[in-house]
CSV table of C-alpha atoms in Angstrom, one decimal:
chain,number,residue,atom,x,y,z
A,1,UNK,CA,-14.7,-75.2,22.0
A,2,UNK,CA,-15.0,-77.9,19.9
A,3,UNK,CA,-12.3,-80.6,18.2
A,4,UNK,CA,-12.1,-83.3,15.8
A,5,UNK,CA,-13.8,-85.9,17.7
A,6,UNK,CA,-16.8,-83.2,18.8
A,7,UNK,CA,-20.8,-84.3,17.9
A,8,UNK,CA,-21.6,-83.7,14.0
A,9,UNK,CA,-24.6,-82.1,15.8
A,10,UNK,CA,-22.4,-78.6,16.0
A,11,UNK,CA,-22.1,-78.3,12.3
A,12,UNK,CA,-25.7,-77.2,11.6
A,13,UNK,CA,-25.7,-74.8,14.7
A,14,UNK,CA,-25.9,-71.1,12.5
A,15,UNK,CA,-22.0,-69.7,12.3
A,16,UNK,CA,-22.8,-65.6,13.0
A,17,UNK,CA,-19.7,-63.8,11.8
A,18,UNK,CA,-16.5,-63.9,10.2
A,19,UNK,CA,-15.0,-67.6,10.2
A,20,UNK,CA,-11.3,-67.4,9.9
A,21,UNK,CA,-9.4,-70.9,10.0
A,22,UNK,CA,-5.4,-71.3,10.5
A,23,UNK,CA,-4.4,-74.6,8.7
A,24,UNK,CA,-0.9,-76.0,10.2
A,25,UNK,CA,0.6,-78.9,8.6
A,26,UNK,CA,1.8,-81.5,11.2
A,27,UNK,CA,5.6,-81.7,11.4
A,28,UNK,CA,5.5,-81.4,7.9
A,29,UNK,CA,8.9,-81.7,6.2
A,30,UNK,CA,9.5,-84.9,9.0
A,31,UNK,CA,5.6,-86.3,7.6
A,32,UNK,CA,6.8,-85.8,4.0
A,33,UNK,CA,10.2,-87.6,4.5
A,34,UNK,CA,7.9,-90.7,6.0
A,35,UNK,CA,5.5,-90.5,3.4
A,36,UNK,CA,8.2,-91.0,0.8
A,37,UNK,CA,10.0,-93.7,2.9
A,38,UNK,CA,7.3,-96.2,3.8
A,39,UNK,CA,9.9,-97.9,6.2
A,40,UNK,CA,10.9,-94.7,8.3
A,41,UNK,CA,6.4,-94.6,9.5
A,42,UNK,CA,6.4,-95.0,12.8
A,43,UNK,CA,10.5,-94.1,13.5
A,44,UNK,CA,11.8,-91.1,14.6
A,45,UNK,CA,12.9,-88.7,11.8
A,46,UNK,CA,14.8,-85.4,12.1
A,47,UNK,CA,15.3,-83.1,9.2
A,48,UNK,CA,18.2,-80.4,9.5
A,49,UNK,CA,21.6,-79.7,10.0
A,50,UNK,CA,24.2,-82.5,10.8
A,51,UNK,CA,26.1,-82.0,13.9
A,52,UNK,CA,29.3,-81.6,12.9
A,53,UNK,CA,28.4,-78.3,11.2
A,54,UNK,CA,26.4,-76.8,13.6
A,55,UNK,CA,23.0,-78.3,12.5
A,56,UNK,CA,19.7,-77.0,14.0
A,57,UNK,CA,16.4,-79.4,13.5
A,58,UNK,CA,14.0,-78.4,11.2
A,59,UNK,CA,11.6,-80.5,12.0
A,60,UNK,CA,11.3,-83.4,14.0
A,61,UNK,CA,8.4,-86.1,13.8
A,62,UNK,CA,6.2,-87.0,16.3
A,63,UNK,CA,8.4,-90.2,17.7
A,64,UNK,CA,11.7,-88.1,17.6
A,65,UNK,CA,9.4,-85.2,19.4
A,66,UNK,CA,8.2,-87.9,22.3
A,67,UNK,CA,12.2,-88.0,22.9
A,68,UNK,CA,12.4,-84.4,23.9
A,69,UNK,CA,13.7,-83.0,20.3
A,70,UNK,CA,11.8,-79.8,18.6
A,71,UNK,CA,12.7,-77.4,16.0
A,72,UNK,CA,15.1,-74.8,16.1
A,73,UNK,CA,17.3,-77.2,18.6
A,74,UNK,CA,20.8,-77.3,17.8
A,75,UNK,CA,21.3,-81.2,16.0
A,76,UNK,CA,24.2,-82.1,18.4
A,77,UNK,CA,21.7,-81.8,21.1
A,78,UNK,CA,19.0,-83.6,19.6
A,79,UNK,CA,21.2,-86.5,18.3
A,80,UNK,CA,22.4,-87.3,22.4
A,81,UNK,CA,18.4,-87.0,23.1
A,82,UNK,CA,17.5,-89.2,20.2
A,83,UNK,CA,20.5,-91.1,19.0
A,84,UNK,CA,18.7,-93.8,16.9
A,85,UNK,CA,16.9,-91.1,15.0
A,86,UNK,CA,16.9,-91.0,11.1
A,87,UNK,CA,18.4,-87.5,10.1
A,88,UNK,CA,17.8,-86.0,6.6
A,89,UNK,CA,18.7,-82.5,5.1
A,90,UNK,CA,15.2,-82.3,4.0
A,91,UNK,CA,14.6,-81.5,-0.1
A,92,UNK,CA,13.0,-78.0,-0.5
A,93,UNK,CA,11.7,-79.0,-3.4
A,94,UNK,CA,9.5,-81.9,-2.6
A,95,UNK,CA,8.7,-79.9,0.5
A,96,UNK,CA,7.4,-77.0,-1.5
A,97,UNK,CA,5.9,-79.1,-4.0
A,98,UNK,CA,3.5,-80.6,-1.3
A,99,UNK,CA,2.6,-77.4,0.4
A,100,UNK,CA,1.2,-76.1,-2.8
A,101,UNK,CA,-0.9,-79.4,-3.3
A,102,UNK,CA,-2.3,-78.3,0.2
A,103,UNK,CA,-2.7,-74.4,-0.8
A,104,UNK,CA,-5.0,-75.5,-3.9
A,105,UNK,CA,-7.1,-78.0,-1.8
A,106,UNK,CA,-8.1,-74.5,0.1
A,107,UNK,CA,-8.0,-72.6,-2.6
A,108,UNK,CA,-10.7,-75.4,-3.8
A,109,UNK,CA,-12.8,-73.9,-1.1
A,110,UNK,CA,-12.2,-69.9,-1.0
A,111,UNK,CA,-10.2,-67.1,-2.7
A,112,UNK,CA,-9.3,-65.6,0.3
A,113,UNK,CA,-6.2,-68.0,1.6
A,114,UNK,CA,-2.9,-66.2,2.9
A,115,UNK,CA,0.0,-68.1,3.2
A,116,UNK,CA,2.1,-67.5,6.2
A,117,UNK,CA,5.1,-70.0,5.7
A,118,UNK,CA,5.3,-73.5,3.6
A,119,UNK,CA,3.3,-74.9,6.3
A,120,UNK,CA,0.9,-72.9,7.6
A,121,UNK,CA,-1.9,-70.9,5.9
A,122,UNK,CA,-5.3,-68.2,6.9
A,123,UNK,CA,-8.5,-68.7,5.4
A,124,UNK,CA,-11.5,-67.2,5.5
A,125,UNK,CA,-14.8,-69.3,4.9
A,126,UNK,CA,-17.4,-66.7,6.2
A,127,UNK,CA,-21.1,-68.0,5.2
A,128,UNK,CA,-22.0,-66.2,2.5
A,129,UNK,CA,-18.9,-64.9,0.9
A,130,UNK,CA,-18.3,-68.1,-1.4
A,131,UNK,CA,-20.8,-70.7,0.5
A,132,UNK,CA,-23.6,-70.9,2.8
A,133,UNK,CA,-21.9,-74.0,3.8
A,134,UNK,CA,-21.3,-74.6,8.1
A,135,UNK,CA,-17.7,-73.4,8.3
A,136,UNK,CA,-17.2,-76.4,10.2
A,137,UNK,CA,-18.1,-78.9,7.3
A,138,UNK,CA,-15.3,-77.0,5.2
A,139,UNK,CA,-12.8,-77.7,7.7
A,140,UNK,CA,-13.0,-81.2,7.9
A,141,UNK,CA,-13.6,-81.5,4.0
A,142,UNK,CA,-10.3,-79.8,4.0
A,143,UNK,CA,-8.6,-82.2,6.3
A,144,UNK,CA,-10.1,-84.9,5.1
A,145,UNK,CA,-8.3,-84.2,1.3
A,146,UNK,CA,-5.0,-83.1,2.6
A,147,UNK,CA,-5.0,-86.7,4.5
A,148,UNK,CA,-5.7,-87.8,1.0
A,149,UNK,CA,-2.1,-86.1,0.1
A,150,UNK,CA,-0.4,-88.5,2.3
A,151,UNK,CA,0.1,-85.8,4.9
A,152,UNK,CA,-2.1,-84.5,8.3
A,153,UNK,CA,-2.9,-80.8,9.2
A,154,UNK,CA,-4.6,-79.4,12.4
A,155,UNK,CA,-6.7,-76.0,11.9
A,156,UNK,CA,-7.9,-73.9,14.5
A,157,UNK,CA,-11.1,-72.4,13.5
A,158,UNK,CA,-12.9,-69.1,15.2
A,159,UNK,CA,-13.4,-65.6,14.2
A,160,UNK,CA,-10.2,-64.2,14.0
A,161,UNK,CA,-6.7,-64.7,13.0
A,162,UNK,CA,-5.1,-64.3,16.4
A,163,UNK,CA,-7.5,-67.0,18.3
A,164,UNK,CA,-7.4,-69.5,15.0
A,165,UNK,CA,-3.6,-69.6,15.5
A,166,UNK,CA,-3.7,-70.5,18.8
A,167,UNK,CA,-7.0,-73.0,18.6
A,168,UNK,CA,-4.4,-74.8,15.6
A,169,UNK,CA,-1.8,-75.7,18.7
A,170,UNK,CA,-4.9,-76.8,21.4
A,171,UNK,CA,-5.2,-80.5,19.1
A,172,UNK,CA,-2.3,-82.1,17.5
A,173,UNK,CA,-1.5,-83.6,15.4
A,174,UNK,CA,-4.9,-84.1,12.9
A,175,UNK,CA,-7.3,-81.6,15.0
A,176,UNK,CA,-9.9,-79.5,14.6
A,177,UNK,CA,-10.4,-76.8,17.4
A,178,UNK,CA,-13.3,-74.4,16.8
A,179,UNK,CA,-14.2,-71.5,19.2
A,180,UNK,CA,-17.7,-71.0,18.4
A,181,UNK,CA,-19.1,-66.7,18.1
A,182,UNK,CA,-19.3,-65.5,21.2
A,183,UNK,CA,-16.8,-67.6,23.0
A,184,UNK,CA,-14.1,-66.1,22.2
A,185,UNK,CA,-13.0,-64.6,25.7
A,186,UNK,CA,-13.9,-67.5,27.6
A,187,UNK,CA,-11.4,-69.3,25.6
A,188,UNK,CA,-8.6,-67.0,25.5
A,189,UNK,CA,-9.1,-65.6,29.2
A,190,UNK,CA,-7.1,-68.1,31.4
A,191,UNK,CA,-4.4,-68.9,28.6
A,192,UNK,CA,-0.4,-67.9,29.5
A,193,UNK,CA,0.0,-64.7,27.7
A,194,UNK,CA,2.7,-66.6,25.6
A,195,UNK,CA,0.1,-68.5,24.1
A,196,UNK,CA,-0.7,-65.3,21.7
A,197,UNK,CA,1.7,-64.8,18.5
A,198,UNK,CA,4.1,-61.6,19.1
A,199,UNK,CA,4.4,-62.3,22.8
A,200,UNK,CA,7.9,-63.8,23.0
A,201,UNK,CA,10.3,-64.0,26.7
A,202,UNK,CA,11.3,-60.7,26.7
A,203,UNK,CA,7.9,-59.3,26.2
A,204,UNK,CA,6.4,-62.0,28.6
A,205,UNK,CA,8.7,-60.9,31.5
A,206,UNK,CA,7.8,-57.4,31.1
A,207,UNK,CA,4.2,-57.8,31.4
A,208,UNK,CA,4.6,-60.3,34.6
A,209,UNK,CA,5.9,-57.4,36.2
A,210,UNK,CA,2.9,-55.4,36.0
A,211,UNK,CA,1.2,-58.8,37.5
A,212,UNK,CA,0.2,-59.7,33.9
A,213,UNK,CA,0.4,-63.8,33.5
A,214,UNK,CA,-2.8,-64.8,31.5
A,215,UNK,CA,-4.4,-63.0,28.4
A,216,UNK,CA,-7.6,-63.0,30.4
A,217,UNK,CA,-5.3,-60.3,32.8
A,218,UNK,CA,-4.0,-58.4,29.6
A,219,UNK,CA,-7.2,-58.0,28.0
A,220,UNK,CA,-8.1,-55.8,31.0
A,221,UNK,CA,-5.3,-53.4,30.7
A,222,UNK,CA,-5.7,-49.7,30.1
A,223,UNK,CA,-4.8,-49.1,26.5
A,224,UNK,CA,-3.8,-45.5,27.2
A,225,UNK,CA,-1.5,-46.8,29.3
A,226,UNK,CA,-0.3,-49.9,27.6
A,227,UNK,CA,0.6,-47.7,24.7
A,228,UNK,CA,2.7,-45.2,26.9
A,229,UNK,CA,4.7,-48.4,28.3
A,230,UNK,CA,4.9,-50.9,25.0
A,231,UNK,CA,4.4,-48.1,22.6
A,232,UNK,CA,2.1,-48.4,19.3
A,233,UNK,CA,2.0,-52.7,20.0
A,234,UNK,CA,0.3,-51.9,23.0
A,235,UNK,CA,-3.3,-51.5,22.4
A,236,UNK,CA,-3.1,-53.7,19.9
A,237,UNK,CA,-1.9,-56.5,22.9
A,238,UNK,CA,-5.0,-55.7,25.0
A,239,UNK,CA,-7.3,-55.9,21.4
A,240,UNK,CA,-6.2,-59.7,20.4
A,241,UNK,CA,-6.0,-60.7,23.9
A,242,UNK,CA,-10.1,-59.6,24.1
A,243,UNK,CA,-10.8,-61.6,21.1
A,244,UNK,CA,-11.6,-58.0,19.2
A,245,UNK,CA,-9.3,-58.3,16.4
A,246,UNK,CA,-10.3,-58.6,12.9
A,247,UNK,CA,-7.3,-58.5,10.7
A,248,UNK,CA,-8.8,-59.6,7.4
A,249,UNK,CA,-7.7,-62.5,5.3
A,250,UNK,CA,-5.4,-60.8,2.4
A,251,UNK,CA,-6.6,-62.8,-1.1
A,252,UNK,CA,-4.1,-65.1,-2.4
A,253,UNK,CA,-4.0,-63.3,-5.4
A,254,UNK,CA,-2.8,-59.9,-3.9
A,255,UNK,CA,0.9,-59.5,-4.1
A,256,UNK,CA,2.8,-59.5,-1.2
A,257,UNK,CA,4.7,-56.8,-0.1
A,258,UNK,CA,8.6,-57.1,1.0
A,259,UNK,CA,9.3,-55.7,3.7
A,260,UNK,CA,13.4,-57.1,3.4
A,261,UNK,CA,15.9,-59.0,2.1
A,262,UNK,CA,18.3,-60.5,4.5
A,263,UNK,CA,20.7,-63.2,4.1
A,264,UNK,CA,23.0,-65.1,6.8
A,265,UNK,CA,25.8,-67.6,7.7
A,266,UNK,CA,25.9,-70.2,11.0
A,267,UNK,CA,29.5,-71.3,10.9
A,268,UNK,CA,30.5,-74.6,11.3
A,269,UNK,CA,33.5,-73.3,13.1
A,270,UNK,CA,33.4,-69.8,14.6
A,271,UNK,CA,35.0,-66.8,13.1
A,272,UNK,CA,37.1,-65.0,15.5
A,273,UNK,CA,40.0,-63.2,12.8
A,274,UNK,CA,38.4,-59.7,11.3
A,275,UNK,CA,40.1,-60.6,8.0
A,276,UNK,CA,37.7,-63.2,8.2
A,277,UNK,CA,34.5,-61.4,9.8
A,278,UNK,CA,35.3,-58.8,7.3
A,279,UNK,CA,35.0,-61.2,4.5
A,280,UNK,CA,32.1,-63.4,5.5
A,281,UNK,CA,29.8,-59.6,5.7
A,282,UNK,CA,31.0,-58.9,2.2
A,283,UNK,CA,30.2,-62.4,1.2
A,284,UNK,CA,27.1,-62.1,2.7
A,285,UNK,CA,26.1,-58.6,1.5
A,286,UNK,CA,27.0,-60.1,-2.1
A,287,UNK,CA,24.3,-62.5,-1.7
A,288,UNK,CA,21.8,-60.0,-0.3
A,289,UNK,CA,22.5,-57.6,-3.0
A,290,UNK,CA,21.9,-60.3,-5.8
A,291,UNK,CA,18.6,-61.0,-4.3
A,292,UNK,CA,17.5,-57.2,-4.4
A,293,UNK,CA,18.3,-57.2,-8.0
A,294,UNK,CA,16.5,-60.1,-8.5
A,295,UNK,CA,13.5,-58.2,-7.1
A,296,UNK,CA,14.1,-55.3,-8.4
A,297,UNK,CA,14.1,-53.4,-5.4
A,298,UNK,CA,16.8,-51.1,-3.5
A,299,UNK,CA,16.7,-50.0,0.1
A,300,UNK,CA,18.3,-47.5,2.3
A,301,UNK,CA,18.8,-49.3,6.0
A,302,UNK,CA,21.5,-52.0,6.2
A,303,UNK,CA,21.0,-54.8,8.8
A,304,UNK,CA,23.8,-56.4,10.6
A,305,UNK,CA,23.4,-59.5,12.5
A,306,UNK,CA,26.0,-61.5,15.1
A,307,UNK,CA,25.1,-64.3,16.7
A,308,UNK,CA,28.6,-65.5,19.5
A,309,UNK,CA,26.8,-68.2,20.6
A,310,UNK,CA,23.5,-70.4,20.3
A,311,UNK,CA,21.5,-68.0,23.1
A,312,UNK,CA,23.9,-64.3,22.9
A,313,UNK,CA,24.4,-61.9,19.9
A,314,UNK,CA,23.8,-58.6,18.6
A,315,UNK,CA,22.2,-56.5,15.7
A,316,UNK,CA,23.0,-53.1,14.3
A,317,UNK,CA,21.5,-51.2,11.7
A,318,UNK,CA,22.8,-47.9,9.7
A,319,UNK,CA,21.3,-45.6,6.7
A,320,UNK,CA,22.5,-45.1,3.4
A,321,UNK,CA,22.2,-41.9,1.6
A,322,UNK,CA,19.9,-43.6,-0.8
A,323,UNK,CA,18.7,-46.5,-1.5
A,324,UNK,CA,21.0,-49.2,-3.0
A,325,UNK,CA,21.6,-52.7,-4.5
A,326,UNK,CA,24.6,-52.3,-5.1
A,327,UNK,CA,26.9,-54.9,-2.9
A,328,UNK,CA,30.1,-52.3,-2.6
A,329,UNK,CA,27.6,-50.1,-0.5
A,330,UNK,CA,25.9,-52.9,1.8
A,331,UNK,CA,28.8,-53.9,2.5
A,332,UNK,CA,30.7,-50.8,3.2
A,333,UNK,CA,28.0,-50.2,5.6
A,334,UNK,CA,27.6,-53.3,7.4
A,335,UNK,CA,31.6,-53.0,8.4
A,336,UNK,CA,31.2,-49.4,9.9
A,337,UNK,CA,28.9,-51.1,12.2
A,338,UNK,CA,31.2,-54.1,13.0
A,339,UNK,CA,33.3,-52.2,15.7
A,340,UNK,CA,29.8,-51.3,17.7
A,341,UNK,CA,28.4,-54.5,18.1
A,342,UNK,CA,32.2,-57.1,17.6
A,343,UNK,CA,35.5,-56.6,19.0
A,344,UNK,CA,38.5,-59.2,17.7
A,345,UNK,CA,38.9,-62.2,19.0
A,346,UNK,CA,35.2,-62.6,20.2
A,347,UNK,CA,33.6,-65.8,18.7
A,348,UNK,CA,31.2,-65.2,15.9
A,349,UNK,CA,28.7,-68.3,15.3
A,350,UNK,CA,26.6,-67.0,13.0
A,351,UNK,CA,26.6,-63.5,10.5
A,352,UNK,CA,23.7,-61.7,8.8
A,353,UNK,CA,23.1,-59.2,6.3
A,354,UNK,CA,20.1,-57.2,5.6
A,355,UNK,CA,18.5,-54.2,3.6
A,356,UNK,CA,15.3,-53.0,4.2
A,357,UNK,CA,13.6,-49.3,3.9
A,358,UNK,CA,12.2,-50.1,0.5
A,359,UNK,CA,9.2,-47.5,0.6
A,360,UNK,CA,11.3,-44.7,2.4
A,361,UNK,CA,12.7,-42.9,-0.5
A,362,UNK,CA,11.6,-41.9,-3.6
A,363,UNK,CA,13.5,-43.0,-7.2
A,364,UNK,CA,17.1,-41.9,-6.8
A,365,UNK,CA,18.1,-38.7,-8.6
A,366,UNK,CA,21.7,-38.3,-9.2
A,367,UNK,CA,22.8,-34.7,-7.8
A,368,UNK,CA,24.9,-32.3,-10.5
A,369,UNK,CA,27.9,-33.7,-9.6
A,370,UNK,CA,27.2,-37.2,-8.7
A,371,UNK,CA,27.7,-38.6,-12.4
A,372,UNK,CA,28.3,-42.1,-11.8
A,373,UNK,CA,32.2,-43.2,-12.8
A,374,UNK,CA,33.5,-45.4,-15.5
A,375,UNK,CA,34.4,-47.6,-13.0
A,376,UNK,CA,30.9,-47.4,-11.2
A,377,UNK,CA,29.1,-48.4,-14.5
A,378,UNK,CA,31.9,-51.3,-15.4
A,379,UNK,CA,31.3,-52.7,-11.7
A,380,UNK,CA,27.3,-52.4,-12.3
A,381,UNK,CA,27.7,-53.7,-15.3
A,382,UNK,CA,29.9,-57.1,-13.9
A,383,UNK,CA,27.3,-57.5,-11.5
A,384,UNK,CA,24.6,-57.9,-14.2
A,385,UNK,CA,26.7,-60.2,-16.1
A,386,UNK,CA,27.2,-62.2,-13.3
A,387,UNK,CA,23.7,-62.7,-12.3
A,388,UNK,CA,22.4,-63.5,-15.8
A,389,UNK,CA,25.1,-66.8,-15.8
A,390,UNK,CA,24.0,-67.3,-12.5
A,391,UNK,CA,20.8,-67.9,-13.2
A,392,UNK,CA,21.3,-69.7,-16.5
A,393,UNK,CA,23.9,-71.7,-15.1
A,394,UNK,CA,23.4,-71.9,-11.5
A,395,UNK,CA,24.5,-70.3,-8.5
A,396,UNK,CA,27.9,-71.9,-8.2
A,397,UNK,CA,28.8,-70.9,-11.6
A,398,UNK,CA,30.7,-67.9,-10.6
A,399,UNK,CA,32.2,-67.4,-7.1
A,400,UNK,CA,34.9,-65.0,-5.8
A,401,UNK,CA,37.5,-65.8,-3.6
A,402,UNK,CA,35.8,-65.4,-0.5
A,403,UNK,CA,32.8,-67.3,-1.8
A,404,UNK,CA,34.6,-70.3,-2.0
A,405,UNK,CA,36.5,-69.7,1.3
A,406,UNK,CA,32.9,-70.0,3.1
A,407,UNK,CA,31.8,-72.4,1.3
A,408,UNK,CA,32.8,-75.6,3.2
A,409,UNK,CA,32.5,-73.4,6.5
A,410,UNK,CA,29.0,-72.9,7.1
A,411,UNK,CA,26.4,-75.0,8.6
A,412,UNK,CA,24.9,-77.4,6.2
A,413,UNK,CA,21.0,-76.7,7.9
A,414,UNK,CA,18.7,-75.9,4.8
A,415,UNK,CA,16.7,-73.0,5.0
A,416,UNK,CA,13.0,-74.1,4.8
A,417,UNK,CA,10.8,-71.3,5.8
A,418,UNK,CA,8.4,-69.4,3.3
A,419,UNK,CA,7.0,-65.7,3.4
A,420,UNK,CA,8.4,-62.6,3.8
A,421,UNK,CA,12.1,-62.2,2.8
């Protein structure tokens, strides 16, 4: 293993095998923010949700992260950590703008770069696909010109997606971690099994029971029996935790498949009233169904999400008899699974909708006597209307009732995340 501040001497020793890198920007929509704001260098910034509406930190720079704040923490507890912090909303737009600046410095350098999120990104500089250049020497090129950006990245560097993501967390911020051919399993071997993507609490609590702590441990598990107990993910755990996985790099230029749309709500206030429960679902489904049009797609399983408090919720999930954009049907759905997973009264801190099941069906064929209605058609035909002024005139053009009753309800954290729906 290797990092930034590793002997030059390593770049000319011969790379044999696939190189796969994982570039991470460092606490990127918090660098941005400083980059833009000379005077906030060196201060703790925060970007996400105020407080008052439930906020949850986006990002946090490195000075507000030395006082104990990190992403997905809720902003009332970050702001008693680090009450002299800057906060910002963040701007989507500026962040998105600067991630693809980063995406064509790679792109400079290979075809083959997947995008995982706005800040992070797989790339594969193999010698001899598109240079007989040291892998190595590409990497810090690369680091070197997003530092020219204004911004710093680390990027693990080894031959495989699943050890290149965790050598990108081993050197922060401005790293380079490289695991040499061949030393793959001495790397990963005495790492916590949570070190490895997929592996969250639950699944990490399930393997300490069979005396499972390190990945060095996993790796040596039967996968006949691993399968029986985790099913299908099971081999595949004892594979990446050997170092023998070689998911390829999927070209930039290959289109990504959806796998769902989803949509949700934290309230600023919780719901606890099914009038209101009720409404925020078909709200939400309204929103969701919009976005499949967008797409063009339509899908048979509904999603429904419940969140009572920060740590505690629920999810349900039904089938429709074919697939649908329509938001009457979401929606419909998503409350016959209320009463399973909600009872009145209980809190209700955050609400989600989804539709996935995109590939399950075939094109719809209306039956003999399914003809659709007048009203069906007028209803279709509203929601077309809607959406074209929508997207003329923006997204607040049209609202129903309920729209604007959530509107100055919901947490005012800005979604920031990029890849699948």
């Amino acid at each position: 293993m290797e990092s930034s501040s590793a002997p030059e001497a390593n770049v000319d020793i011969p790379w044999e095998g696939p190189a796969i890198g994982l570039l991470d920007l460092d606490a990127f929509f918090a660098s941005v923010e400083q980059l833009d704001h000379p005077a906030w260098r060196g201060r703790p910034v925060i970007v996400g949700g105020s407080a008052e509406r439930r906020g949850v930190v986006s990002t946090a720079s490195y000075e507000a992260r030395a006082y104990g704040v990190h992403s997905a923490m809720p902003s009332a507890q970050a702001r008693k950590l680090c009450p002299d912090a800057i906060w910002v909303q963040g701007d989507h737009a500026r962040y998105r703008e600067m991630s693809d600046r980063v995406m064509a410095v790679i792109l400079d350098e290979t075809p083959l770069v997947e995008q995982v999120s706005i800040d992070e990104a797989f790339f594969d500089v193999s010698p001899g696909h598109w240079s007989r250049e040291s892998p190595i020497s590409i990497c810090r090129r690369i680091q070197s010109r997003v530092a020219d950006l204004g911004v710093t990245c680390s990027i693990g560097l080894s031959t495989s997606k699943t050890i290149s993501k965790i050598a990108s967390d081993m050197d922060k911020p401005n790293g380079l971690t490289v695991i040499m051919p061949g030393g793959e399993q001495d790397f990963l071997s005495p790492l916590p099994v949570r070190s490895m993507s997929g592996i969250g609490p639950a699944l990490q609590a399930r393997l300490a029971e069979r005396g499972v702590h390190t990945l060095g441990q996993l790796a040596r598990q039967d996968p006949a029996r691993m399968e029986r107990e985790f099913g299908i993910a099971g081999p595949s755990l004892v594979r990446r935790a050997a170092g023998l996985e070689h998911a390829p790099v999927r070209s930039a230029y290959a289109p990504e498949e959806v796998k769902s749309v989803s949509n949700e709500r934290t309230f600023a206030e919780d719901l606890t009233d099914r009038d209101e429960v009720e409404q925020a679902i078909r709200h939400i489904s309204d929103l969701v169904a919009r976005r499949l049009r967008r797409k063009a797609l339509k899908g048979c399983v509904v999603h429904l999400k419940l969140k009572y408090d920060y740590r505690s919720g629920h999810t349900a999930q039904g089938q429709l008899p074919e697939p649908s954009d329509d938001p009457r049907q979401i929606s419909r759905l998503a409350l016959g699974l209320l009463d399973g997973v909600w009872h009145e009264g209980q809190p209700v801190r955050l609400l989600g909708v989804g539709v996935s099941g995109f590939s399950d069906h075939g094109p719809s064929q209306l039956g003999l006597f399914d003809e659709p209605t007048g009203q069906d058609e007028a209803l279709r035909r509203l929601d077309e209307t809607t959406d074209a002024l929508r997207e003329r005139f923006g997204s607040q053009a049209i609202s129903y009732g309920r729209d604007l009753r959530f509107r100055e309800r919901t947490s005012d954290t800005q979604p920031m995340s990029h890849g699948t729906e």
